[in-house]
Coordinates of C-alpha atoms in Angstrom, one line a residue:
X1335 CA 0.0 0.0 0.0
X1336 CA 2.9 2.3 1.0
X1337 CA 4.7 1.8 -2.3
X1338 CA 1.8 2.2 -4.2
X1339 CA 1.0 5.3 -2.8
X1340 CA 4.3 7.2 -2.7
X1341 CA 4.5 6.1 -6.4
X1342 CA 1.3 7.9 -7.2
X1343 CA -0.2 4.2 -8.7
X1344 CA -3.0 4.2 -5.5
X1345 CA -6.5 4.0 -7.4
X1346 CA -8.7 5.2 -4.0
X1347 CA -12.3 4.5 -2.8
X1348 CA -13.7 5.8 0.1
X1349 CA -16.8 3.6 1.3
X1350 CA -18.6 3.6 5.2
X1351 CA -19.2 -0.1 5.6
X1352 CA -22.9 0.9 7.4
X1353 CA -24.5 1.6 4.1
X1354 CA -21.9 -0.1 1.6
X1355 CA -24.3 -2.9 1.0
X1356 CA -27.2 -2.4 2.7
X1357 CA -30.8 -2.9 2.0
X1358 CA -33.6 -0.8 1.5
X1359 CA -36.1 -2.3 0.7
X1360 CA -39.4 0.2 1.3
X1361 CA -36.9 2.7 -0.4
X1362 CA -37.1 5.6 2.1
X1363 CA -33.7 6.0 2.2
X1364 CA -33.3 4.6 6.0
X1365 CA -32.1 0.9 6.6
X1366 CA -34.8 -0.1 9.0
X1367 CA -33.9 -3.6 10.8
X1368 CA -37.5 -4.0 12.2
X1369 CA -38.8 -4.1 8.8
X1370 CA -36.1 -6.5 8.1
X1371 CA -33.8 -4.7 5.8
X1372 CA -30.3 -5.2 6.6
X1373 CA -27.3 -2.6 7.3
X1374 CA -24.2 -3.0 5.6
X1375 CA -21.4 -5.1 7.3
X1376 CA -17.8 -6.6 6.8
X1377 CA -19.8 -10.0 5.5
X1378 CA -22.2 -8.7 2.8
X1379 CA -19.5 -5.7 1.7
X1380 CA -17.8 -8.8 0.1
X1381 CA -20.2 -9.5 -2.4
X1382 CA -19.4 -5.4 -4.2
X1383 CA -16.1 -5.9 -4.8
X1384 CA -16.0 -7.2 -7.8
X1385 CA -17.5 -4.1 -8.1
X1386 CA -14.9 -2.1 -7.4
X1387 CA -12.6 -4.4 -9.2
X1388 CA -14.0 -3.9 -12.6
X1389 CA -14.0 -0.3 -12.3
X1390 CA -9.9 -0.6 -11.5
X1391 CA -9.8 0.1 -7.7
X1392 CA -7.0 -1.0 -6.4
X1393 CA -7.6 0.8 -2.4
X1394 CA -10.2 1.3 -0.3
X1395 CA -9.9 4.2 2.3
X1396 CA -12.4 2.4 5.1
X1397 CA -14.2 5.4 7.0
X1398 CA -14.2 4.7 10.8
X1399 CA -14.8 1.0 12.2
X1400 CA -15.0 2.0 16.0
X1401 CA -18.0 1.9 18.3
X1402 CA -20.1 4.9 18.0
X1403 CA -20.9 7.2 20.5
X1404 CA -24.8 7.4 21.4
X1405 CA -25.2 10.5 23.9
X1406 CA -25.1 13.8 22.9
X1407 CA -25.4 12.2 19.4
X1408 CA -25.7 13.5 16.2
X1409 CA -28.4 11.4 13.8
X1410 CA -30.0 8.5 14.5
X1411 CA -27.4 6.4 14.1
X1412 CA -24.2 8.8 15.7
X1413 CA -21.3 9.8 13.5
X1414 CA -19.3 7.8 12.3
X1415 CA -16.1 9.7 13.5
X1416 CA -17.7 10.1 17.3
X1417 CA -15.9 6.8 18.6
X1418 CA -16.7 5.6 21.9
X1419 CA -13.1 3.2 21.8
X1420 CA -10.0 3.1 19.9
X1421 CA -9.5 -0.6 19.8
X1422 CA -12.3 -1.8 19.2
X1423 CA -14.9 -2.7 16.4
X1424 CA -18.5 -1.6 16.1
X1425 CA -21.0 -4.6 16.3
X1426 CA -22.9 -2.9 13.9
X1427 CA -20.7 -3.3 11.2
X1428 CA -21.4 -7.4 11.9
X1429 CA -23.3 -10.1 10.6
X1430 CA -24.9 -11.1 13.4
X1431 CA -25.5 -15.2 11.5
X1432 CA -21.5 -15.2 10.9
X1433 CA -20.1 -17.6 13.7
X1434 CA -16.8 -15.5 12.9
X1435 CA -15.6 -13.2 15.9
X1436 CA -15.7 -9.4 15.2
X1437 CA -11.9 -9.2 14.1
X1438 CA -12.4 -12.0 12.0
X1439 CA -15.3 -10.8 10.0
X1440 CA -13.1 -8.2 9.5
X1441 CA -10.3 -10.1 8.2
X1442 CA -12.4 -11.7 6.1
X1443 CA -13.3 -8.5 4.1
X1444 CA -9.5 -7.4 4.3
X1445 CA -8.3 -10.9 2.8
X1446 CA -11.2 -11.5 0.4
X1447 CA -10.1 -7.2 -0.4
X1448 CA -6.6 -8.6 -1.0
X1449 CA -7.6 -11.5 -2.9
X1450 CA -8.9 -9.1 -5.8
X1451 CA -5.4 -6.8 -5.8
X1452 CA -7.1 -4.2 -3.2
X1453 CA -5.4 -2.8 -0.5
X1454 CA -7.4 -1.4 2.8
X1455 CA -6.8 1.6 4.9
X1456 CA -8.7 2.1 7.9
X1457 CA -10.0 5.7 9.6
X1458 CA -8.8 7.0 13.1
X1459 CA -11.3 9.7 14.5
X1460 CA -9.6 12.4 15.6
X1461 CA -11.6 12.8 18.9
X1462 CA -13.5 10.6 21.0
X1463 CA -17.7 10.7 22.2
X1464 CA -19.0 12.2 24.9
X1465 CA -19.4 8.4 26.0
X1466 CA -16.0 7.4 25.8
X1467 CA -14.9 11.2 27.5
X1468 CA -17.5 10.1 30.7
X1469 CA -15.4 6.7 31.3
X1470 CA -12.3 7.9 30.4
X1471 CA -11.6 11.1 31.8
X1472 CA -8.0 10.6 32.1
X1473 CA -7.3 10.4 28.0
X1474 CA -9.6 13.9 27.4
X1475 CA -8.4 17.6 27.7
X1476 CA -11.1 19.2 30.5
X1477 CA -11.6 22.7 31.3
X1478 CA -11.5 24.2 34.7
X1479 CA -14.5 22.4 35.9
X1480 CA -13.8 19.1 35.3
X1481 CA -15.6 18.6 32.1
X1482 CA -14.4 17.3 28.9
X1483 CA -13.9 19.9 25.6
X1484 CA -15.5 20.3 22.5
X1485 CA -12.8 20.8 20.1
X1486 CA -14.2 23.5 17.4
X1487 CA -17.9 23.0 17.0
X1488 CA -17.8 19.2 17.0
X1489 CA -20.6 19.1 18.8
X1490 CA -20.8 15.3 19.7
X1491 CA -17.1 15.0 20.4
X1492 CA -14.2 15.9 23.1
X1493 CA -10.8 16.7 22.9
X1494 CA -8.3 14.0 23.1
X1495 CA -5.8 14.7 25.7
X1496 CA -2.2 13.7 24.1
X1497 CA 0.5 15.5 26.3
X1498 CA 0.8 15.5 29.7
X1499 CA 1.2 18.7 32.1
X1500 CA 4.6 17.8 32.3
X1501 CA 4.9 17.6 29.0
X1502 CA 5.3 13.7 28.1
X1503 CA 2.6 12.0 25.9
X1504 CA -0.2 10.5 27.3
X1505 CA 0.7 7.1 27.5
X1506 CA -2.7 5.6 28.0
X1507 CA -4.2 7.2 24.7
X1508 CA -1.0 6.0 22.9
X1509 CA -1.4 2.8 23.9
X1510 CA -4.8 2.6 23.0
X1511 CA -3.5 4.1 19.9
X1512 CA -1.1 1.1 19.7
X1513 CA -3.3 -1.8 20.4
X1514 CA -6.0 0.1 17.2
X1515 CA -2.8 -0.5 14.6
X1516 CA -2.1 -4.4 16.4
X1517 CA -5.9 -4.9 15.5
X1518 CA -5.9 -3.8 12.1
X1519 CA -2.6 -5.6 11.2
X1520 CA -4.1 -8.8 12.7
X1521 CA -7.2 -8.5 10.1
X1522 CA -4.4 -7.4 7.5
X1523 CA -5.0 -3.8 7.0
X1524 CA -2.3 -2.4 4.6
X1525 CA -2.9 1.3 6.9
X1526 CA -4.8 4.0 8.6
X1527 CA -5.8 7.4 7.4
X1528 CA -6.1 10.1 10.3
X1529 CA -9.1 11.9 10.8
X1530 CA -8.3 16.1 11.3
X1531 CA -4.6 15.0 11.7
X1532 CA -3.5 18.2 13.1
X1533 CA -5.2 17.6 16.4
X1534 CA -2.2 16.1 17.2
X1535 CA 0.6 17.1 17.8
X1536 CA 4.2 16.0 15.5
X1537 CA 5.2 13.9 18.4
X1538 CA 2.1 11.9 18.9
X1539 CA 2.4 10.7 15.5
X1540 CA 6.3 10.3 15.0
X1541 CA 5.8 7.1 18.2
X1542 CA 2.6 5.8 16.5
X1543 CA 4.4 5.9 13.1
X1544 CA 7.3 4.4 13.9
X1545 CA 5.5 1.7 15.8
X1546 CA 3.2 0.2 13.3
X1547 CA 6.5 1.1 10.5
X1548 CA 8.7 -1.4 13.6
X1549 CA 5.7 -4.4 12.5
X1550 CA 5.2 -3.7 8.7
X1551 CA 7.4 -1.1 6.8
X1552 CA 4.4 -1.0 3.9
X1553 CA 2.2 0.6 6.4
X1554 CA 0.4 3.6 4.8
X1555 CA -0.7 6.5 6.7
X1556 CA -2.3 9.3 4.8
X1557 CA -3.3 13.0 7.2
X1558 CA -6.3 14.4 6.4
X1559 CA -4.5 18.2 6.0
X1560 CA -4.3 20.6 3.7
X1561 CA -1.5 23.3 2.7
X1562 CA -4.2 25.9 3.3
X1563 CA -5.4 24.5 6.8
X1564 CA -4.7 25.8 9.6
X1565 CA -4.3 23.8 12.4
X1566 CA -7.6 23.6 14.4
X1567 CA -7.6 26.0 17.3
X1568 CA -7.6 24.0 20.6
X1569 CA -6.2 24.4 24.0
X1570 CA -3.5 21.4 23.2
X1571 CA -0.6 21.1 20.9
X1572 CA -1.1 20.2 17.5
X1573 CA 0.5 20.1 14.1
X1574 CA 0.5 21.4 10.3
X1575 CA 0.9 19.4 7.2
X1576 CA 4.7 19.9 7.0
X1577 CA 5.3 18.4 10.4
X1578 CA 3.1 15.5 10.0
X1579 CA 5.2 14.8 7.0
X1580 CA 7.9 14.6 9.2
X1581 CA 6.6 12.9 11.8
X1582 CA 6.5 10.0 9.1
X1583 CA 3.1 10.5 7.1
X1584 CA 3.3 9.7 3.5
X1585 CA 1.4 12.1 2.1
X1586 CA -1.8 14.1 2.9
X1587 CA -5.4 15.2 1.6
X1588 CA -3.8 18.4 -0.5
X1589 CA -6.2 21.6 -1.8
X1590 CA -8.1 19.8 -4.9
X1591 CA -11.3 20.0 -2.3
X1592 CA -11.1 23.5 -2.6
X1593 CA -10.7 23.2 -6.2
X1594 CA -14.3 24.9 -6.5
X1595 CA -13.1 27.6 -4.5
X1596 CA -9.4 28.2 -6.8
X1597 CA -9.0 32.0 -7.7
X1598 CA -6.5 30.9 -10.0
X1599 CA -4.6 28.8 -11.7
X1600 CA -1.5 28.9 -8.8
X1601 CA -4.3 28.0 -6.1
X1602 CA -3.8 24.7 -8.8
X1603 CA -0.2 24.6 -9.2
X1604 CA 0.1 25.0 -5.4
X1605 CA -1.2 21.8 -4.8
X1606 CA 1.9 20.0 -5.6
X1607 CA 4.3 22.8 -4.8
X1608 CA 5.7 21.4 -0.9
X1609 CA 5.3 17.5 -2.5
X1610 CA 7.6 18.9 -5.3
X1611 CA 10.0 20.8 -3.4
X1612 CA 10.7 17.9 -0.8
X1613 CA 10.9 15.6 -3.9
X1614 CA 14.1 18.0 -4.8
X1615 CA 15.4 16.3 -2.1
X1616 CA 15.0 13.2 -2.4
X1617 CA 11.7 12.8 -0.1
X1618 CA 9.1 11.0 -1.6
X1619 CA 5.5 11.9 -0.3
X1620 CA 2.3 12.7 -2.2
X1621 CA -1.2 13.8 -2.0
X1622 CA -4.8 12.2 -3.3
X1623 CA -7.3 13.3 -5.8
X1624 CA -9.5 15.1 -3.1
X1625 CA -12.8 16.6 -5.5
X1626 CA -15.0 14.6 -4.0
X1627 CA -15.0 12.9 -0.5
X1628 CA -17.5 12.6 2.8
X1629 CA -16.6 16.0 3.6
X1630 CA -17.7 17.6 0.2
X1631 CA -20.8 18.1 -1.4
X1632 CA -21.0 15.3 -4.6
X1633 CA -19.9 16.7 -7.4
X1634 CA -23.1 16.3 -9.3
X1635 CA -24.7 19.1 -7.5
X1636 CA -22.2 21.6 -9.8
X1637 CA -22.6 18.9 -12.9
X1638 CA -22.1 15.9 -15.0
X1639 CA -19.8 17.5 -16.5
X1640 CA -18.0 18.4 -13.6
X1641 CA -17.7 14.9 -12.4
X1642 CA -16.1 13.8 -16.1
X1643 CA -14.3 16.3 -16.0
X1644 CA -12.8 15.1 -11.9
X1645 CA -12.3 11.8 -13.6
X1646 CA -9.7 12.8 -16.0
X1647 CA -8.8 15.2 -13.8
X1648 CA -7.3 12.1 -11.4
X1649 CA -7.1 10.1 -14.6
X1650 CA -3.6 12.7 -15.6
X1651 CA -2.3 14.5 -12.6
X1652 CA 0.3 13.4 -10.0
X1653 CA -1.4 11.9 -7.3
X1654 CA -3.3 9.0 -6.3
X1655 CA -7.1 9.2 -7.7
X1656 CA -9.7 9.0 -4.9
X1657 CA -13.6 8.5 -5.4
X1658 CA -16.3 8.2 -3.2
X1659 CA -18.8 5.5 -2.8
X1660 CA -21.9 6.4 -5.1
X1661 CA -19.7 8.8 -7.0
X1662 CA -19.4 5.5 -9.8
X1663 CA -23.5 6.2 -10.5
X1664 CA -24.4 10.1 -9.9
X1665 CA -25.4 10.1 -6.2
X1666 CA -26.3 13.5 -5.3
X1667 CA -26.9 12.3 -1.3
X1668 CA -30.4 13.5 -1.2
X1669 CA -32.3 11.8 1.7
X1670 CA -36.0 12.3 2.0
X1671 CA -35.7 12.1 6.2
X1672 CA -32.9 14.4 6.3
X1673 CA -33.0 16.8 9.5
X1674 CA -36.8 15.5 10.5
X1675 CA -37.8 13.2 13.5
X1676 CA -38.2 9.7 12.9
X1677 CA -39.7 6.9 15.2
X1678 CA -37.0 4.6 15.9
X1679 CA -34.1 6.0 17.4
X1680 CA -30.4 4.2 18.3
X1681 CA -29.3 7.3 19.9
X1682 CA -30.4 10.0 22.2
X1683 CA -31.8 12.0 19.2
X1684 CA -34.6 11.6 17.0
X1685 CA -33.6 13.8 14.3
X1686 CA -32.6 12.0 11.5
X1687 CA -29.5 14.5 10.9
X1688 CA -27.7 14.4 7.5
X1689 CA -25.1 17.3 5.9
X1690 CA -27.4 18.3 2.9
X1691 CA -26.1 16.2 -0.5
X1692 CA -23.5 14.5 1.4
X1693 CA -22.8 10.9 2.1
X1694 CA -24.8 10.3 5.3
X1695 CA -22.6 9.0 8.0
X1696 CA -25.1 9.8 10.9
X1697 CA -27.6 7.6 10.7
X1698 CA -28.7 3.9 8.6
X1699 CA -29.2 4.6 5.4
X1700 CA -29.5 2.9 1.9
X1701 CA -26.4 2.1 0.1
X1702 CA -25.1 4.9 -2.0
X1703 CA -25.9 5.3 -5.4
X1704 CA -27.4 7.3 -8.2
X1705 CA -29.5 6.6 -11.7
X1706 CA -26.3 7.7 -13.7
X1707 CA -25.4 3.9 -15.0
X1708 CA -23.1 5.1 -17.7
X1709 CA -20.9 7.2 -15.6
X1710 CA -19.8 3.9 -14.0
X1711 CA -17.9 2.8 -17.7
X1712 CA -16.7 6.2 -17.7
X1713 CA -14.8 5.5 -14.3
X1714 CA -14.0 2.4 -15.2
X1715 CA -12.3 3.8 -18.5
X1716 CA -10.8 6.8 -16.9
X1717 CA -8.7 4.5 -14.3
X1718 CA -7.7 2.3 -17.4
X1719 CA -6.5 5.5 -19.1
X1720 CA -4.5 6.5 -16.4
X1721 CA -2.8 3.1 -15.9
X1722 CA -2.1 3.0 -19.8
X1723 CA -0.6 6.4 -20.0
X1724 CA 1.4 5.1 -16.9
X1725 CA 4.8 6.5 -16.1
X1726 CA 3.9 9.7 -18.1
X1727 CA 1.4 10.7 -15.2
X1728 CA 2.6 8.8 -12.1
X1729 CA 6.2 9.9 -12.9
X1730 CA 6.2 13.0 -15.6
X1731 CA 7.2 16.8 -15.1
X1732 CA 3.8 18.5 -14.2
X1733 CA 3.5 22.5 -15.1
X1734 CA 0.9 24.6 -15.2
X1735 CA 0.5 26.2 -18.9
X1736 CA -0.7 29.8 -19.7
X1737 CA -4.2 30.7 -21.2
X1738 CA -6.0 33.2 -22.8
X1739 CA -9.2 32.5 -20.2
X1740 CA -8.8 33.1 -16.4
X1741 CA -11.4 30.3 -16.1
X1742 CA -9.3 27.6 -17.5
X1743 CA -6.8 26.2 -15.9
X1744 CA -4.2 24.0 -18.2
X1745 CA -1.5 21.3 -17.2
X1746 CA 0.9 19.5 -18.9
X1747 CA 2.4 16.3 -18.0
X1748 CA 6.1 15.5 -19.6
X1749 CA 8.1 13.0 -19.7
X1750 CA 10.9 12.1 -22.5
X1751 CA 9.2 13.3 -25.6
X1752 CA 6.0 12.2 -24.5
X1753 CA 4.1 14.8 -23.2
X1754 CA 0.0 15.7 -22.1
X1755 CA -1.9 18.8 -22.2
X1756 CA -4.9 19.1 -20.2
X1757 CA -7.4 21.8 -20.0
X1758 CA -10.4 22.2 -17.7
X1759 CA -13.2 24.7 -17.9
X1760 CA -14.4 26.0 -14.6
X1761 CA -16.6 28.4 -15.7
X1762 CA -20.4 27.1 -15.6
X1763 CA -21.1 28.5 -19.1
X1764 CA -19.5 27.3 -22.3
X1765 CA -16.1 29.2 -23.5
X1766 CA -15.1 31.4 -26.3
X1767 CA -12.5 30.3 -28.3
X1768 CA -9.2 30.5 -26.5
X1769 CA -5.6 29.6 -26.7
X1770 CA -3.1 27.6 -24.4
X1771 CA 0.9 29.0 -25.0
X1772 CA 2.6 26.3 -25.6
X1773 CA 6.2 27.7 -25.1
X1774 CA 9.1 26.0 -25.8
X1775 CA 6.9 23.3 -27.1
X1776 CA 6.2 25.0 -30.9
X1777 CA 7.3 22.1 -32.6
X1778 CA 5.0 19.1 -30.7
X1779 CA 3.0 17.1 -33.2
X1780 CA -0.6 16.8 -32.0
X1781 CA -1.2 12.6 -32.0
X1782 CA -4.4 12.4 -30.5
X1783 CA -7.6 13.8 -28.5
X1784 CA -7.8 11.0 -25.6
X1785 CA -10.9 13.1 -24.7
X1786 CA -13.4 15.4 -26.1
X1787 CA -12.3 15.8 -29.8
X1788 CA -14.6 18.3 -30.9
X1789 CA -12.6 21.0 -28.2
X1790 CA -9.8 21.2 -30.2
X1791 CA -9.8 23.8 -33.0
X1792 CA -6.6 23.5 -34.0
X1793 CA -2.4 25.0 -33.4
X1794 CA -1.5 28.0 -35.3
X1795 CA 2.1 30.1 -34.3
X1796 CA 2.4 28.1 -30.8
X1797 CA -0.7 28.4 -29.6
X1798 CA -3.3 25.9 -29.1
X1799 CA -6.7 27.1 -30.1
X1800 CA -9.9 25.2 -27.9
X1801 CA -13.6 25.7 -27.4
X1802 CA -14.8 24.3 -23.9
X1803 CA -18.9 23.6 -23.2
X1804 CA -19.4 24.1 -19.0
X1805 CA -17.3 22.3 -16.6
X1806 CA -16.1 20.0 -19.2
X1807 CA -12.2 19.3 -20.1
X1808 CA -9.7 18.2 -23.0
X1809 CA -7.3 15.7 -23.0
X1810 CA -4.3 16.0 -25.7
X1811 CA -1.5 13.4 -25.7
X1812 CA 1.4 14.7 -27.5
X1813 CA 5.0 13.8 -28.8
X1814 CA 8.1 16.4 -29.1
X1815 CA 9.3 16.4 -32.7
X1816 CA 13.1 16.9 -31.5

């Protein structure tokens, strides 16, 4: 997994095992065991990877495993990330007629994972519940009172407490810590991916790190960071994104899920900039496709085009391509309970909470998915673009290219005298005609439109002349006459 991922050849998709597979059957969008539907779990999750397989996923990013938190609760289910222990699974998340333990049903999903060529990172929450703050006071930050924090406005979490007054690390969280990565290596989990990494602080994660790296020198771990986060502001130490690289991470989330909020096309080319400056020195780290995720609203919302256009997007830049589930079909995340009260209850709300068109991961619901078959073949054909154009995009030169409209940004992706130009229109109305400078490249021979041929209307005195409709890109594979 490690390997893959510094190489940029990680194919990444993100799926909540609650809803993965599950079934609803009356269709209102809630998986509602009394009426005998059935919740997703490690057992039935088995039967969609083929699934994921035929579209060329080759990683799944598993969103948090841990027992959920059920007072002061969000949804009727409780968040995902609001874990009530480290080390432990959710029974939820279980087939209750498997005679296999809990760690076992999850090794079963790892191995048959591995089986097909995919490789499994788990979540870590950053915080823990209100539940697992009330037994635990010892492993939370309190105020003056006595009472555990609420870090930001994480309303159903508290504060982790990592360093001691004296300074040292809190030894009973890091254990904890320690005994999560033991688990997930015993089901065969290839790493973890850490929830609001900067919670913690650079020490925290360099003993983690190099504890799980002590048992299996392939184990991945990717920070959820950004170069334009801040850390979050809480009375405790934490860390930015160039620290948790050196505490040992292998790469983090990056800015593409601000990429609907770029200014300009250096908001782009900054995306890369640290990974390419430590690569200078011989310091191999990298970042994921991050335009669509849990934390996002699905791309569908802004367009189909838009989500094409993400495809080829991760299909040719350098970085490992991340989807999430129900992305494959059109899933806009619209759930007809969303925010009203419902009659059966696992927490101590009754609000059926959801993020509006996001992935719900506060209550049961159905397994994700939109009416958009035919943007499944288009995933499916991106990824096998990307692995045929191979060392080109996981290894090539990237640079940003000039044009004559602010609201396209252009790439190209070089390496020998192969080279790629792509162009993407982030302007929600179709484009004039307009040019891309090709530079030093005047003499390139145009082979081929890999996508959207009608774009291209043709090279005249270095320039490249192109016509974009909304939200849609070009893809133009090249080779350097000298």
């Amino acid at each position: 997994m490690r390997t893959k991922f510094l190489n940029n050849e990680a194919i990444i998709y993100e799926l909540n095992i609650r809803s993965f597979n599950a079934e609803d059957k009356d269709g209102n969008g809630l998986v509602e065991i009394e009426k005998g539907e059935i919740r997703g779990n490690f057992i039935n999750a088995v039967d969609r990877l083929d699934e994921l397989q035929k579209y060329g996923i080759n990683a799944i990013h598993l969103m948090p495993i841990n027992p959920v938190g059920k007072t002061h609760a969000i949804g009727t289910a409780g968040s995902v990330y609001a874990m009530t222990e480290i080390a432990g699974i959710d029974e939820n998340l279980l087939d209750k007629n498997s005679k296999l333990s809990a760690k076992d049903q999850l090794k079963y999903f790892v191995d048959e994972c591995h089986k097909r060529g995919i490789r499994v990172f788990a979540d870590i929450p950053a915080c823990g519940s209100a539940d697992f703050a009330a037994k635990n006071p010892e492993m939370f930050v309190t105020d003056n009172n006595g009472n555990a924090i609420i870090p930001v406005d994480w309303t159903d979490v508290r504060l982790l407490k990592t360093v001691e007054k004296d300074g040292s690390l809190n030894k009973k969280l890091l254990d904890e810590h320690k005994k999560y990565v033991d688990m997930l290596m015993y089901a065969g989990i290839d790493g973890i991916r850490a929830d609001v990494a900067p919670i913690k602080p650079k020490e925290f994660w360099t003993e983690l790190i190099n504890y799980a790296r002590q048992k299996d020198s392939e184990f991945m771990f990717l920070a959820e960071t950004a170069e334009a986060w801040a850390p979050p502001k809480v009375p405790s130490l934490t860390a930015d994104y160039k620290k948790l690289l050196e505490a040992g991470f292998d790469g983090y989330y990056g800015n593409c899920l601000n990429f609907l909020n770029f200014k300009s096309s250096k908001d782009f080319a900054f995306i890369f900039k640290h990974v390419n400056k430590l690569a200078k020195k011989g310091i191999k780290k990298s970042v994921i496709g991050c335009f669509d995720s849990h934390d996002l609203k699905s791309a569908y919302i802004t367009s189909e085009n838009y989500a094409e256009s993400i495809m080829y997007m991760n299909a040719t830049l350098p970085l490992n391509p991340y989807y999430l589930d129900g992305f494959q079909s059109g899933d806009k995340y619209d759930y007809p309970y969303s925010d009203k009260e419902v009659a059966v209850t696992y927490t101590d709300s009754n609000i059926a909470h959801t993020h509006k068109n996001q992935i719900d991961i506060f209550n049961y619901s159905r397994k994700p998915g939109g009416n958009l078959t035919e943007m499944q073949d288009k995933l499916a054909a991106t990824i096998a673009l990307r692995k045929k154009l191979g060392k080109l995009v996981t290894e090539g030169s990237f640079k940003m290219l000039d044009t004559s409209d602010k609201q396209v940004y252009a790439y190209e992706r070089k390496l020998g005298k192969d080279g790629l130009i792509v162009a993407v229109n982030t302007n929600h109305e179709e484009t004039k005609a307009f040019s891309i400078d090709l530079n030093s490249h005047k003499k390139i021979e145009v082979l081929s439109v890999l996508h959207n041929k009608t774009a291209v209307l043709g090279k005249k005195k270095g320039k490249l002349f192109i016509k974009l409709k909304p939200d849609k890109c070009v893809v133009i594979k090249y080779k350097n006459k000298r």
